[in-house]
XYZ file of C-alpha atoms in Angstrom:
420
model
C 82.436 -213.521 40.319
C 83.782 -215.199 36.303
C 81.880 -217.267 34.233
C 84.802 -219.872 35.035
C 83.056 -219.890 38.563
C 80.156 -219.682 37.715
C 79.758 -222.743 35.329
C 81.893 -225.044 38.487
C 79.402 -224.219 40.673
C 76.253 -224.742 38.918
C 77.991 -227.961 37.566
C 78.242 -228.706 41.479
C 75.402 -228.317 42.432
C 73.567 -230.149 39.236
C 75.908 -232.439 40.543
C 75.100 -233.531 44.336
C 71.929 -234.766 43.694
C 70.337 -232.831 46.685
C 68.804 -229.589 45.482
C 65.240 -229.160 43.165
C 67.198 -228.261 40.608
C 68.306 -232.312 39.659
C 64.690 -233.125 40.011
C 63.901 -230.622 36.692
C 65.031 -232.310 33.122
C 64.182 -228.640 31.646
C 66.256 -227.187 34.033
C 69.557 -229.827 33.041
C 68.493 -228.140 29.485
C 68.836 -224.628 30.339
C 72.103 -225.124 31.955
C 73.542 -226.861 28.992
C 72.138 -224.596 26.989
C 73.467 -221.880 28.781
C 77.430 -223.598 28.833
C 77.102 -223.580 25.282
C 76.228 -219.884 25.014
C 79.937 -219.240 27.147
C 81.701 -221.732 25.547
C 80.529 -219.408 22.016
C 81.642 -216.841 24.349
C 84.867 -217.614 25.382
C 85.685 -219.127 21.578
C 85.829 -222.581 23.409
C 85.258 -225.012 20.828
C 87.542 -225.927 18.223
C 87.017 -228.793 15.241
C 89.200 -231.110 16.962
C 87.289 -230.857 20.351
C 84.216 -231.599 18.602
C 85.184 -234.327 16.812
C 86.968 -236.167 19.811
C 82.883 -236.290 21.238
C 81.549 -237.056 18.245
C 84.224 -240.401 18.257
C 82.922 -240.085 21.471
C 79.008 -240.458 21.289
C 79.422 -242.821 18.588
C 81.413 -245.105 20.503
C 79.246 -245.363 23.317
C 75.624 -245.609 21.523
C 77.178 -248.021 19.587
C 77.985 -249.511 23.376
C 75.088 -249.550 24.645
C 72.874 -250.749 21.628
C 74.571 -254.070 21.205
C 74.128 -254.780 25.004
C 70.340 -253.897 24.910
C 70.515 -256.356 22.135
C 72.452 -259.196 23.908
C 69.873 -257.830 27.009
C 66.168 -258.424 25.028
C 65.197 -255.742 26.784
C 61.749 -253.207 26.432
C 63.603 -250.295 24.371
C 61.980 -247.840 27.373
C 65.424 -249.736 28.445
C 67.424 -247.749 25.622
C 66.000 -244.969 25.479
C 66.963 -244.163 29.118
C 70.653 -244.525 28.178
C 69.510 -241.850 25.615
C 68.849 -239.899 28.446
C 71.729 -240.245 30.657
C 73.916 -239.132 27.303
C 71.965 -235.827 26.825
C 71.825 -235.263 30.115
C 74.924 -236.166 31.812
C 77.668 -236.764 29.286
C 76.819 -233.541 27.244
C 76.561 -231.696 30.683
C 80.116 -233.255 31.710
C 81.698 -232.786 28.430
C 80.637 -228.832 28.146
C 82.671 -228.623 31.368
C 85.652 -229.467 30.266
C 85.228 -227.540 26.464
C 84.402 -225.408 29.102
C 87.214 -225.735 31.305
C 89.798 -227.503 29.358
C 93.261 -227.120 32.280
C 91.728 -224.141 33.554
C 88.754 -227.619 35.084
C 90.816 -228.615 38.476
C 92.383 -225.275 39.661
C 87.887 -224.187 39.987
C 87.442 -227.646 41.721
C 88.897 -226.874 44.120
C 87.972 -223.102 44.680
C 84.509 -223.038 44.328
C 84.386 -226.527 46.623
C 86.318 -225.348 49.331
C 83.666 -222.198 49.389
C 81.151 -224.382 49.373
C 82.969 -226.438 52.260
C 83.876 -222.948 54.023
C 79.398 -222.300 54.083
C 79.092 -226.332 55.565
C 81.153 -225.519 58.262
C 79.142 -222.921 59.324
C 76.226 -224.263 58.836
C 77.237 -227.855 60.250
C 78.069 -225.563 63.189
C 74.405 -224.603 63.568
C 73.668 -228.374 62.926
C 75.465 -229.530 66.833
C 72.780 -227.144 68.511
C 69.734 -228.929 69.345
C 69.898 -231.546 67.632
C 69.649 -229.185 64.183
C 66.774 -227.760 64.884
C 67.773 -224.139 63.582
C 68.868 -225.668 60.315
C 65.920 -227.617 60.444
C 64.078 -224.535 60.359
C 66.461 -222.915 58.083
C 64.951 -225.688 55.548
C 61.903 -225.003 56.327
C 60.821 -221.500 55.013
C 62.467 -222.992 51.197
C 60.630 -225.534 51.444
C 59.546 -224.418 48.188
C 63.006 -225.225 46.676
C 63.983 -228.444 48.917
C 63.924 -232.183 46.813
C 60.934 -233.722 48.629
C 62.472 -237.595 49.064
C 58.865 -238.268 51.164
C 60.073 -237.736 54.524
C 60.185 -234.743 57.975
C 63.252 -234.923 58.257
C 64.810 -234.890 54.696
C 65.728 -230.722 54.188
C 68.219 -228.490 51.261
C 67.886 -224.990 50.995
C 70.631 -225.451 47.638
C 73.725 -224.960 49.346
C 72.923 -226.272 52.558
C 71.098 -230.657 53.097
C 70.259 -231.606 56.415
C 69.194 -235.059 57.169
C 67.606 -235.603 60.842
C 69.813 -239.618 60.938
C 72.710 -237.695 59.766
C 72.074 -234.880 63.033
C 75.685 -235.225 64.170
C 77.799 -235.161 60.501
C 78.132 -232.785 58.256
C 76.501 -233.151 54.405
C 77.681 -230.075 52.957
C 75.788 -229.481 49.309
C 75.186 -232.972 48.376
C 72.179 -235.725 49.829
C 74.284 -237.165 52.275
C 77.072 -236.820 54.252
C 79.440 -239.518 52.770
C 78.814 -238.343 49.343
C 79.659 -234.879 50.849
C 83.017 -236.714 51.788
C 84.106 -237.900 48.124
C 83.150 -234.353 46.629
C 85.716 -233.273 49.577
C 87.586 -236.126 48.953
C 88.553 -236.001 45.182
C 88.522 -232.038 46.010
C 91.675 -232.647 48.089
C 93.222 -234.533 44.972
C 92.761 -232.594 42.454
C 94.648 -229.452 44.764
C 97.256 -231.353 45.683
C 97.544 -232.709 42.202
C 97.737 -228.970 40.941
C 100.342 -227.875 43.611
C 102.796 -229.920 44.211
C 100.761 -231.674 47.148
C 101.144 -228.356 49.277
C 99.213 -227.604 52.388
C 98.220 -224.765 51.771
C 94.838 -223.075 52.513
C 92.085 -225.268 50.843
C 93.874 -228.457 51.423
C 93.295 -227.503 55.335
C 89.885 -226.174 54.812
C 88.824 -229.077 52.610
C 90.450 -231.745 54.874
C 88.406 -229.959 57.757
C 85.421 -230.409 56.227
C 86.354 -234.053 55.356
C 86.259 -234.835 59.589
C 82.606 -233.422 60.169
C 81.813 -235.634 57.199
C 82.212 -238.898 59.672
C 82.977 -241.017 56.745
C 83.641 -244.383 56.692
C 85.070 -244.932 52.896
C 86.249 -240.533 53.237
C 88.219 -241.560 55.662
C 90.115 -243.858 54.346
C 90.236 -242.187 50.591
C 91.965 -238.972 52.303
C 94.478 -241.957 54.660
C 94.969 -243.138 51.585
C 95.905 -239.594 50.347
C 98.816 -238.586 52.312
C 100.027 -241.614 51.958
C 100.070 -240.772 48.161
C 101.473 -237.053 49.291
C 104.243 -239.386 51.956
C 105.099 -240.793 48.970
C 104.915 -238.025 46.156
C 107.199 -235.737 48.683
C 109.479 -237.478 50.184
C 109.369 -241.129 48.778
C 110.254 -243.082 52.118
C 111.235 -246.908 51.718
C 110.033 -250.314 50.741
C 109.661 -250.730 55.267
C 107.793 -247.253 54.603
C 105.505 -248.864 52.922
C 105.780 -251.749 54.827
C 104.841 -250.173 57.793
C 102.355 -248.120 56.953
C 100.410 -251.506 55.657
C 100.960 -252.746 58.426
C 99.520 -249.555 61.151
C 96.923 -249.364 57.981
C 95.846 -253.680 59.354
C 95.878 -252.380 62.786
C 93.887 -249.564 62.237
C 90.604 -251.274 60.629
C 90.126 -253.423 63.402
C 90.499 -252.030 66.682
C 88.885 -248.074 65.195
C 85.386 -248.013 66.097
C 84.667 -246.419 62.729
C 86.395 -248.829 60.627
C 86.718 -252.348 61.442
C 83.646 -252.381 63.870
C 82.015 -250.753 61.216
C 82.573 -252.785 58.425
C 81.709 -256.094 59.877
C 78.574 -255.190 61.231
C 77.471 -253.560 57.866
C 78.963 -257.126 56.889
C 76.778 -258.962 58.730
C 73.775 -256.428 58.928
C 73.782 -257.158 54.847
C 73.773 -260.847 55.020
C 70.840 -261.129 57.172
C 68.977 -258.227 55.349
C 70.006 -260.818 52.002
C 68.234 -263.806 53.754
C 64.891 -261.990 54.887
C 64.393 -259.275 51.130
C 60.732 -260.748 51.042
C 59.708 -260.504 53.831
C 61.601 -257.137 54.120
C 59.401 -256.192 50.697
C 56.317 -257.024 52.787
C 57.764 -254.273 55.109
C 58.427 -252.180 53.602
C 55.619 -251.723 50.748
C 53.362 -251.143 53.393
C 55.629 -247.788 54.526
C 56.393 -246.917 51.031
C 59.934 -247.142 50.787
C 62.597 -248.845 50.138
C 64.556 -251.551 50.944
C 67.933 -250.373 51.395
C 69.989 -252.290 50.500
C 73.914 -251.441 51.976
C 77.949 -251.701 50.287
C 77.580 -255.719 50.323
C 74.716 -256.946 49.724
C 74.166 -254.423 46.815
C 76.537 -256.484 45.499
C 75.821 -259.482 45.881
C 72.310 -258.647 44.763
C 72.786 -257.376 42.011
C 74.913 -260.536 40.187
C 72.538 -263.061 41.779
C 69.781 -260.861 39.781
C 72.148 -260.016 36.555
C 74.789 -262.650 36.282
C 76.666 -262.369 33.488
C 75.156 -259.621 31.924
C 77.004 -257.590 34.032
C 80.052 -257.845 31.691
C 78.611 -255.116 29.052
C 75.377 -253.312 32.067
C 72.335 -253.481 31.543
C 71.184 -249.980 31.462
C 70.800 -246.927 33.099
C 67.227 -248.203 34.166
C 68.262 -251.238 35.392
C 65.958 -251.239 38.573
C 62.984 -251.557 36.720
C 64.063 -254.781 36.263
C 63.124 -255.904 39.469
C 61.149 -252.908 41.080
C 58.204 -254.812 41.099
C 59.614 -257.659 42.930
C 62.134 -256.385 45.549
C 61.882 -252.993 45.392
C 65.471 -252.333 46.804
C 68.290 -248.830 46.591
C 71.147 -249.353 45.676
C 73.939 -248.273 47.895
C 77.591 -248.964 46.211
C 78.895 -246.878 44.304
C 81.297 -249.525 41.708
C 78.419 -252.059 41.088
C 75.663 -249.982 40.265
C 78.341 -248.356 37.640
C 78.878 -252.111 36.540
C 75.103 -252.164 36.330
C 75.046 -249.734 34.217
C 77.629 -249.131 31.937
C 79.876 -252.467 32.604
C 83.110 -253.732 33.902
C 83.770 -252.541 30.318
C 82.930 -248.943 30.643
C 84.506 -248.660 34.481
C 87.536 -250.176 32.841
C 87.707 -246.800 30.187
C 86.891 -244.508 33.205
C 89.514 -245.478 35.168
C 91.728 -245.565 31.925
C 90.463 -242.551 31.495
C 90.702 -241.039 35.108
C 94.183 -242.688 36.117
C 95.157 -240.868 32.529
C 94.147 -237.110 34.068
C 96.353 -237.944 37.357
C 98.712 -239.160 35.842
C 99.477 -235.412 33.607
C 100.448 -234.939 36.939
C 102.081 -238.034 39.448
C 105.327 -239.139 37.611
C 105.117 -242.716 38.685
C 102.871 -245.656 38.344
C 103.056 -246.104 41.270
C 101.072 -243.056 42.410
C 99.147 -243.865 39.326
C 97.379 -246.544 41.026
C 97.417 -244.966 44.436
C 94.830 -242.162 42.882
C 92.948 -244.937 41.318
C 92.198 -246.971 44.146
C 91.068 -243.785 45.914
C 88.516 -243.403 43.341
C 87.437 -247.157 43.679
C 87.255 -246.354 47.804
C 85.138 -243.614 47.288
C 83.404 -244.956 44.840
C 82.471 -248.209 47.233
C 80.161 -246.130 49.413
C 78.581 -243.922 47.464
C 76.995 -243.904 43.417
C 79.196 -241.225 42.007
C 80.899 -242.864 39.042
C 77.875 -241.940 37.181
C 78.043 -238.408 38.051
C 78.933 -235.620 36.457
C 81.880 -235.268 38.317
C 83.132 -238.558 37.728
C 82.637 -238.177 33.402
C 84.325 -235.203 33.613
C 87.362 -238.001 33.426
C 86.145 -239.495 29.847
C 87.330 -235.495 28.589
C 89.981 -233.843 30.682
C 92.690 -236.369 29.967
C 92.435 -234.951 26.684
C 91.906 -231.073 27.452
C 95.399 -232.219 29.738
C 98.256 -231.974 26.719
C 101.163 -231.260 28.447
C 102.657 -234.202 29.967
C 104.720 -233.361 33.479
C 106.618 -236.517 33.482
C 108.684 -235.259 31.561
C 109.404 -232.255 34.064
C 111.450 -232.271 37.508
C 109.622 -231.692 40.385
C 110.715 -228.273 40.462
C 110.274 -227.025 36.979
C 106.695 -229.322 37.406
C 106.029 -227.071 40.378
C 106.732 -223.492 38.461
C 104.922 -224.253 35.271
C 101.892 -225.758 37.343
C 102.052 -221.395 39.372
C 102.635 -220.691 35.912
C 99.196 -222.471 34.342
C 96.776 -220.964 37.425
C 94.076 -218.217 36.053
C 95.184 -214.670 36.571
C 92.547 -213.306 36.935
C 90.800 -213.861 40.111
């Protein structure tokens, strides 16, 4: 295991929100110290990179300070934003400084290995409703995240939850999140391998199927359409046919149309009975689990115009005494934390990264839609796995869009690390 692999593995485990490491600020600090040491050891710090980081930090702090003054919130809200920067943003920057042009390659490599591990434990999970895997998790009780229940176990590389006994959570906190990580990895794999169906693509796709995640399935469906467009170009008729098939699939496939309608209707009922639910969940000492659509409506009703610049990384403190709710919509979570402006910046930088590998803006739009689909279901945008999109385009100097397809393929092959 070389240093690059180790850095990516640790980075992913800290991004997973599943294991005991993510609960410890000391562990986060230790990770950053380790990454700084690796960056110096590999001589990765360059003057222009440090300048770019300092400029980014300056913009961030000015931004959060302005919206802090506008929102007129207690000082601990601003402190929380500062803490977020040094915990998540700095970690993401160090990751990009170390990995640079190797980042996507190693992300695919490590996630595909974690996918193999998940498939092994998922196979065991299918016996006796997960009793075997839960027993393994119980044996590692000292390193399991304490979520206040007896149904959740995690032993760093795999998570089991009684509620999701038929679904694969992998190294993440739940199956949908794992599906999002896997879909991003599949996208990265296609980008750096000219959309070839290689070994990693098959492993990751198989793992995605075991998550039984609607958002992951939708994201992968669009990703394979992107692959079709890039490799075969297609015609306007093909695009129309795709749209028709997609439209027909949503109302007729059980885990798509029926599930989406059921979630929406349940969300509306929950919002109408929020006060009664608050009393019940307060008695059982749990949070009210607002689903995708209810999260959007609830946060909009709470903050209204403040969502343009965002409120704070600690926005839930604003209403938690009245409504102790759990938000599950990743897009709305990110907007409430960093505003519509923040979301636009993140998507712009992500699109700029994708444009390095994709030849047309049409393809970039599909890639952006994939990220939006994934983040609608899971709060992943604020995690380091997505914050790296702010910095990665800076370390990509070669514009592959000016190269022909064959030359791009050869160039990318030469860029792969040759030390493995």
